[in-house]
mmCIF file of C-alpha atoms in Angstrom:
data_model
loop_
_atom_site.group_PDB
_atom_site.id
_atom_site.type_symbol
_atom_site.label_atom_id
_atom_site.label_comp_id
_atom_site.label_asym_id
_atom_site.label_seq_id
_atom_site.Cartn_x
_atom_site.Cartn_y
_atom_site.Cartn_z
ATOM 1 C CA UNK A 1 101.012 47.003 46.997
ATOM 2 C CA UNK A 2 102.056 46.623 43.426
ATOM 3 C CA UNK A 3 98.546 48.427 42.233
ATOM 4 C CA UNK A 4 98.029 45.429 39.957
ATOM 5 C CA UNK A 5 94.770 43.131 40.954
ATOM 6 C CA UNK A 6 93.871 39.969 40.405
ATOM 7 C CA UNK A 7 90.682 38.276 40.982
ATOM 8 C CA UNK A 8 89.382 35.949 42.540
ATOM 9 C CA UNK A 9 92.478 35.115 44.864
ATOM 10 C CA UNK A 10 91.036 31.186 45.050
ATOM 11 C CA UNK A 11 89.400 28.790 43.035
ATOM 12 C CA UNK A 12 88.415 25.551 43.591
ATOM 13 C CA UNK A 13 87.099 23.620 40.657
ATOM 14 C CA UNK A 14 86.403 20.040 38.892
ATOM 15 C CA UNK A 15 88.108 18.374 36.248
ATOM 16 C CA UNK A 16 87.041 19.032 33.029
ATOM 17 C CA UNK A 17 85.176 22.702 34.007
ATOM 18 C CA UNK A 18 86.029 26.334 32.949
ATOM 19 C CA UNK A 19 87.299 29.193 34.637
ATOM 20 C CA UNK A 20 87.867 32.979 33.676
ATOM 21 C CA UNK A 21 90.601 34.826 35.905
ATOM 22 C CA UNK A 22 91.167 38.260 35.493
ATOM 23 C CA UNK A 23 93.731 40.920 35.939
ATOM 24 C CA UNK A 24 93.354 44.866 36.370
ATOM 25 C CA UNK A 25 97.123 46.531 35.635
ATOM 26 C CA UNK A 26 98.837 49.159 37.213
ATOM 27 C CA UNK A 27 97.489 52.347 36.430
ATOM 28 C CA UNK A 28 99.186 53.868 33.201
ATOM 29 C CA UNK A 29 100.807 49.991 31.980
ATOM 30 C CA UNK A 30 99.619 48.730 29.258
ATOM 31 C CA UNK A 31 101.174 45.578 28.733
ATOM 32 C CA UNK A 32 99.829 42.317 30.714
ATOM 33 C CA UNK A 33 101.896 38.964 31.250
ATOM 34 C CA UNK A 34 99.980 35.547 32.142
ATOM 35 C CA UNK A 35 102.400 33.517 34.399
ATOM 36 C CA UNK A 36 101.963 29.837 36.070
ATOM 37 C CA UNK A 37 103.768 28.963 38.959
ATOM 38 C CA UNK A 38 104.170 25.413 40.122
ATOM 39 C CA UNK A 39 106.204 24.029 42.986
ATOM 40 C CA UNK A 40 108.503 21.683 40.476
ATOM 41 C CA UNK A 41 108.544 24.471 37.702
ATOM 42 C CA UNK A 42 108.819 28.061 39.164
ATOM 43 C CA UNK A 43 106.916 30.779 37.138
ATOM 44 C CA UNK A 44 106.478 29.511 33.339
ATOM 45 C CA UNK A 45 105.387 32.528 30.965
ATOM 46 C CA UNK A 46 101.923 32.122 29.524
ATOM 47 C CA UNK A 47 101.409 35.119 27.148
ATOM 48 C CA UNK A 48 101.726 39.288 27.013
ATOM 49 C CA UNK A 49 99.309 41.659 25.548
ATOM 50 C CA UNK A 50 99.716 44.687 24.973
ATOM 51 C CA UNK A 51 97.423 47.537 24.141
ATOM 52 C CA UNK A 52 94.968 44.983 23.741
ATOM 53 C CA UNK A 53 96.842 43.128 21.050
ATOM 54 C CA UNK A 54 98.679 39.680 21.740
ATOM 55 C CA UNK A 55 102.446 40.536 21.972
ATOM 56 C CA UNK A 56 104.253 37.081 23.036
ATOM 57 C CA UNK A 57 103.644 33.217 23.366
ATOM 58 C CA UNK A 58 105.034 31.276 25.735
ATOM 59 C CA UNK A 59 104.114 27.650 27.190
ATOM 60 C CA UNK A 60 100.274 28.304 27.146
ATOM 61 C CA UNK A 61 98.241 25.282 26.094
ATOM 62 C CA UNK A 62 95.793 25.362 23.891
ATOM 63 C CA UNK A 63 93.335 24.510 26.011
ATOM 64 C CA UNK A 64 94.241 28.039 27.756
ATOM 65 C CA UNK A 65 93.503 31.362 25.954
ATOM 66 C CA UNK A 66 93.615 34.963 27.123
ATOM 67 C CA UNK A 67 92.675 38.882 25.758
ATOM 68 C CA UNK A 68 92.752 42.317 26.865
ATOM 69 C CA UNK A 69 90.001 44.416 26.520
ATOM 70 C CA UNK A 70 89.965 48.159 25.591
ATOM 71 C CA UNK A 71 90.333 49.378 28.877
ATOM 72 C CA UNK A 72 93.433 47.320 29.059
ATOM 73 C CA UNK A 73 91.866 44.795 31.821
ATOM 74 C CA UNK A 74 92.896 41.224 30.905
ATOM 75 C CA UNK A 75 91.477 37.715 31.121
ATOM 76 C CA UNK A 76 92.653 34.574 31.056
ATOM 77 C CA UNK A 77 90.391 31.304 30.353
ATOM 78 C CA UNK A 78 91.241 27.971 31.444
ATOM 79 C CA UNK A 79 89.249 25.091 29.910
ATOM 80 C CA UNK A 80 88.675 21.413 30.509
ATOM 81 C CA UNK A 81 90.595 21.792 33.373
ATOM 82 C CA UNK A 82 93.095 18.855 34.175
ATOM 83 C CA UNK A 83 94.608 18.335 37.519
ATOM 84 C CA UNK A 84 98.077 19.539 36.376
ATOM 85 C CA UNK A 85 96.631 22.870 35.765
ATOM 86 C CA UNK A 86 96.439 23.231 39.837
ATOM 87 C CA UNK A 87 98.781 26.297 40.184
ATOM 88 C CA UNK A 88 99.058 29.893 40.580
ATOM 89 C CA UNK A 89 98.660 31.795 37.792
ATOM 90 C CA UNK A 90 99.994 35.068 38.164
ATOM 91 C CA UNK A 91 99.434 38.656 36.478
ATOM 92 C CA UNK A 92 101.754 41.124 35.686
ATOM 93 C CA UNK A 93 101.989 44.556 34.312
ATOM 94 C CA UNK A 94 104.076 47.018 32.788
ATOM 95 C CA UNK A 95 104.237 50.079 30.812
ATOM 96 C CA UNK A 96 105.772 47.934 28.018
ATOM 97 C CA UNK A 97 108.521 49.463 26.533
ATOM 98 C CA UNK A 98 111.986 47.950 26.629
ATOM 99 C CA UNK A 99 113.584 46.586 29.377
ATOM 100 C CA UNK A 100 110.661 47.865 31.827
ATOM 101 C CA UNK A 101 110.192 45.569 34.691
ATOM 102 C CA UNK A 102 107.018 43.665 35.565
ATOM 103 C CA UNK A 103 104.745 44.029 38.714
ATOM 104 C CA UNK A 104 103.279 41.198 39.583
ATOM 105 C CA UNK A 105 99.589 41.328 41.814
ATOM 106 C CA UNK A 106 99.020 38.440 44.055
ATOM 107 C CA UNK A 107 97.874 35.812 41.972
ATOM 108 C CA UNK A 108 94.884 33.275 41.780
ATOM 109 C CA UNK A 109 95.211 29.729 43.378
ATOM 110 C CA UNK A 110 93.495 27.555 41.000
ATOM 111 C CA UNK A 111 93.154 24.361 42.951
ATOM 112 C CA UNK A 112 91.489 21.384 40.011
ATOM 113 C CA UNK A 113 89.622 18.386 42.079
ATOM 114 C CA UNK B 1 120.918 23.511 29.829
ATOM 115 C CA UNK B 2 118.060 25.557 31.238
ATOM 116 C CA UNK B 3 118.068 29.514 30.669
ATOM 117 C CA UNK B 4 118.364 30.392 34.132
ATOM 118 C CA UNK B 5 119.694 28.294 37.286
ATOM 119 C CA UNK B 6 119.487 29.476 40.083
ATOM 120 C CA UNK B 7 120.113 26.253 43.885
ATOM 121 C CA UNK B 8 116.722 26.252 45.236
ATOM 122 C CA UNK B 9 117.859 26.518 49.249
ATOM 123 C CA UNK B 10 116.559 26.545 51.858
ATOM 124 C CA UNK B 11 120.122 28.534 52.779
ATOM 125 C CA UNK B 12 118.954 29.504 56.743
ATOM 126 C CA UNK B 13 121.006 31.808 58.145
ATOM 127 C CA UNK B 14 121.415 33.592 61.507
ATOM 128 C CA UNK B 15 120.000 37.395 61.831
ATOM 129 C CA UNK B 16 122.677 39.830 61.015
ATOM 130 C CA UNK B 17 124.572 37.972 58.640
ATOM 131 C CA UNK B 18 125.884 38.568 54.830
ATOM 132 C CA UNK B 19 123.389 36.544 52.920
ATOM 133 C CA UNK B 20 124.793 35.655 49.222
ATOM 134 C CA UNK B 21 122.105 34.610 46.471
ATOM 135 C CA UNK B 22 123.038 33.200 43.292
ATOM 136 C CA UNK B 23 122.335 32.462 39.728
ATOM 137 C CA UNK B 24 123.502 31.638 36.390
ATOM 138 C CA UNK B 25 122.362 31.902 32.921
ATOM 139 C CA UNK B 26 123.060 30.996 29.379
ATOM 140 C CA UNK B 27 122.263 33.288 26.989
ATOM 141 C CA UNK B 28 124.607 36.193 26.669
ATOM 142 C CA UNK B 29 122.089 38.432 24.745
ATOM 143 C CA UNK B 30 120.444 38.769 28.057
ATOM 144 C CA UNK B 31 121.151 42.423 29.243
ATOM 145 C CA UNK B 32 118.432 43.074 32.035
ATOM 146 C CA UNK B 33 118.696 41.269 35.696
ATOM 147 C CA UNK B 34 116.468 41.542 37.876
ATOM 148 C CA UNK B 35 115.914 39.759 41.549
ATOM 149 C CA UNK B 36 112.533 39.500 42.638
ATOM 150 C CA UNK B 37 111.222 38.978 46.345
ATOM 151 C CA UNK B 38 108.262 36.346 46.607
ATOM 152 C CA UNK B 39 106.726 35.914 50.609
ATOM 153 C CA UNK B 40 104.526 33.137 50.916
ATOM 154 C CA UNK B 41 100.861 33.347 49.078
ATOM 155 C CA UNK B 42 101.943 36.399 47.503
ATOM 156 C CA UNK B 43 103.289 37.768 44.442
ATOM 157 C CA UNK B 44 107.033 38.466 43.472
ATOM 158 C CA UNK B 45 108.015 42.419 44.289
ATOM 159 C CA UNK B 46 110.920 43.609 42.682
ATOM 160 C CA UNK B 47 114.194 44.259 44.429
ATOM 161 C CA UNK B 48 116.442 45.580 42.365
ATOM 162 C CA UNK B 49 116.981 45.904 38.617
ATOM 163 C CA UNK B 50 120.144 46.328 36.534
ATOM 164 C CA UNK B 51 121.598 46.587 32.894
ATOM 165 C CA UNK B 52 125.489 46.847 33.065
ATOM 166 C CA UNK B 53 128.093 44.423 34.757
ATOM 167 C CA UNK B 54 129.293 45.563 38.064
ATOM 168 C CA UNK B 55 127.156 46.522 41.526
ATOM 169 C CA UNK B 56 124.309 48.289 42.419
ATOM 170 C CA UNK B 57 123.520 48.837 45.578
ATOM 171 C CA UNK B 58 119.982 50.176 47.569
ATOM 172 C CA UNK B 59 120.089 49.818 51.233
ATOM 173 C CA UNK B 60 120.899 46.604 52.410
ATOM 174 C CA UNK B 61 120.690 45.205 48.967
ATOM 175 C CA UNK B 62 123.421 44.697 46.383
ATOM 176 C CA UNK B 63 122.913 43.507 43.073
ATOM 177 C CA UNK B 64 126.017 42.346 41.322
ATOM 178 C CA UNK B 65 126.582 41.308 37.712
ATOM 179 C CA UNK B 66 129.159 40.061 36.287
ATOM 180 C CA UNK B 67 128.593 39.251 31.929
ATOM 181 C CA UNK B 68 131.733 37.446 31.217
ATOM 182 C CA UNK B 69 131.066 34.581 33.433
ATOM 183 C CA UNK B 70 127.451 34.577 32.998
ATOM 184 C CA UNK B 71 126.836 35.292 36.941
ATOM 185 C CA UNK B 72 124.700 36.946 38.809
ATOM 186 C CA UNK B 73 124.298 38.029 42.794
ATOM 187 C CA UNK B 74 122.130 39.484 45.314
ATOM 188 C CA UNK B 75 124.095 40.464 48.721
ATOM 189 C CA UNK B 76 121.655 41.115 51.818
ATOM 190 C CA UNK B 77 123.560 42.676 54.740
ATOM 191 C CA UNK B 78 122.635 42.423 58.471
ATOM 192 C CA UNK B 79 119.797 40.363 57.421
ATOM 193 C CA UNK B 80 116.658 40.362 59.049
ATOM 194 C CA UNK B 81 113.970 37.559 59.757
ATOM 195 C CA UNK B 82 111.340 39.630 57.655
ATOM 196 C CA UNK B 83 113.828 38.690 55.053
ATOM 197 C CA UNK B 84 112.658 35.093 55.266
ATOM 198 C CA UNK B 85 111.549 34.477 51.392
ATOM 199 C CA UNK B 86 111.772 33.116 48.025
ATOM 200 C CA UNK B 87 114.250 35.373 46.012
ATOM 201 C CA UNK B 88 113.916 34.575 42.341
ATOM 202 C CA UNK B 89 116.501 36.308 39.634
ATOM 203 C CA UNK B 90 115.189 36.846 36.416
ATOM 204 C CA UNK B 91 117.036 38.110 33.209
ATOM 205 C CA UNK B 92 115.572 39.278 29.586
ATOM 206 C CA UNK B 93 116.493 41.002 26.348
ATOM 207 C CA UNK B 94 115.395 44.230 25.817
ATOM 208 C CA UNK B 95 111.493 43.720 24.338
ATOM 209 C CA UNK B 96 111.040 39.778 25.645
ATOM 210 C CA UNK B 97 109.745 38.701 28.110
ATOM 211 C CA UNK B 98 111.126 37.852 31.279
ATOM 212 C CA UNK B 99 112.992 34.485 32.053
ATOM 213 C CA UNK B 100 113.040 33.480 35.784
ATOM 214 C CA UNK B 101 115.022 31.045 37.625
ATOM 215 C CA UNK B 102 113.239 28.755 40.210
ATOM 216 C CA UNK B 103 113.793 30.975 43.238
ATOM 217 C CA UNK B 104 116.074 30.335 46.175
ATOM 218 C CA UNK B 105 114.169 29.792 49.590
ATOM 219 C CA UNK B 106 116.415 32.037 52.206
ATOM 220 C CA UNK B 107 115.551 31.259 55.920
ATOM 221 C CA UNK B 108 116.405 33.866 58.416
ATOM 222 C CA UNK B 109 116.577 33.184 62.002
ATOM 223 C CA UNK B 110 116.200 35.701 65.230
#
């Protein structure tokens, strides 16, 4: 168990809808990494807080936004959903200083209808 | 060219044997490698991590790295059928964030 949570572990949703996913790190990280994993692209990099403030950007739409809150949980909101955005979306954590690894929780299967 | 390549498998192997995993990337400020373990429906663990060229080794794992040619390896000896996975490699420098390749599906055998 990487101590890292993510809920819920499915979602099944329409087109066009929102959805929140969220992410509890390890205890004692405070960075948080976003990550989407699709069969034909492997795990893309979304975006990393850290200590509540946004640290990096990656590939994250527009449509997609994220935050961490003060006690260092993270969420990330999906909006009008397309079908491409069926994925996992994976959290990550880590203390955040350099070079530290990430541990990744289990992810959320976002499944768009 | 992308940043990291890594052939996507399946390599299937017998139980017991030497299982090589590759991957290349193209950056040479990348410093940190990491391989990551990913079962099915779950979320990548981490293997091993590494900074410097040369081997590191932790049980039947041995991470190998080799700057100069850009090349990186994981070695899995007297592999196991609970070694059936997705091993992804993933490389960064220093404060950014992680770059992974696409994973390599290894298929183990009894």
């Amino acid at each position: 168990d990487s101590g890292v949570t993510q809920t819920p572990k499915h979602l099944i949703t329409a087109t066009g809808q929102r959805v929140t996913l969220r992410c509890s790190p390890r205890s004692g990280d405070l960075s948080v990494y976003w990550y989407q994993q699709s069969l034909d692209q492997g795990l893309q990099f979304l975006i990393q807080y850290y200590n509540g403030e946004e640290r990096a950007k990656g590939n994250i739409l527009e449509r997609f936004s994220a935050q961490q809150f003060p006690d260092l949980h993270s969420e990330l909101n999906l909006s009008s959903l397309e079908l491409g955005d069926s994925a996992l979306y994976f959290c990550a954590s880590s203390p955040g200083t350099e070079n530290s690894p990430l541990h990744f929780g289990n992810g959320t299967r976002l499944t768009v209808t | 060219q992308k940043e990291v390549e890594q052939d996507p498998g399946p390599l299937s192997v017998p139980e017991g044997a030497i299982v090589s995993l590759n991957c290349t990337y193209s950056n040479s400020a990348f410093q940190y490698f990491m391989w990551y373990r990913q079962y099915s429906r779950k979320g990548p663990e981490l293997l091993m991590y590494t900074y410097s060229s040369g081997n590191k080794e932790d049980g039947r794992f041995t991470a190998q790295v080799d700057k100069s040619s850009k090349y990186i390896s994981l070695f899995i000896r007297d592999s196991q059928p609970s070694d059936s996975a997705t091993y992804l490699c993933a490389v960064n420098s220093g404060y950014s964030t992680l770059t992974f390749g696409k994973g390599t599906m290894l298929l183990v055998s009894p």
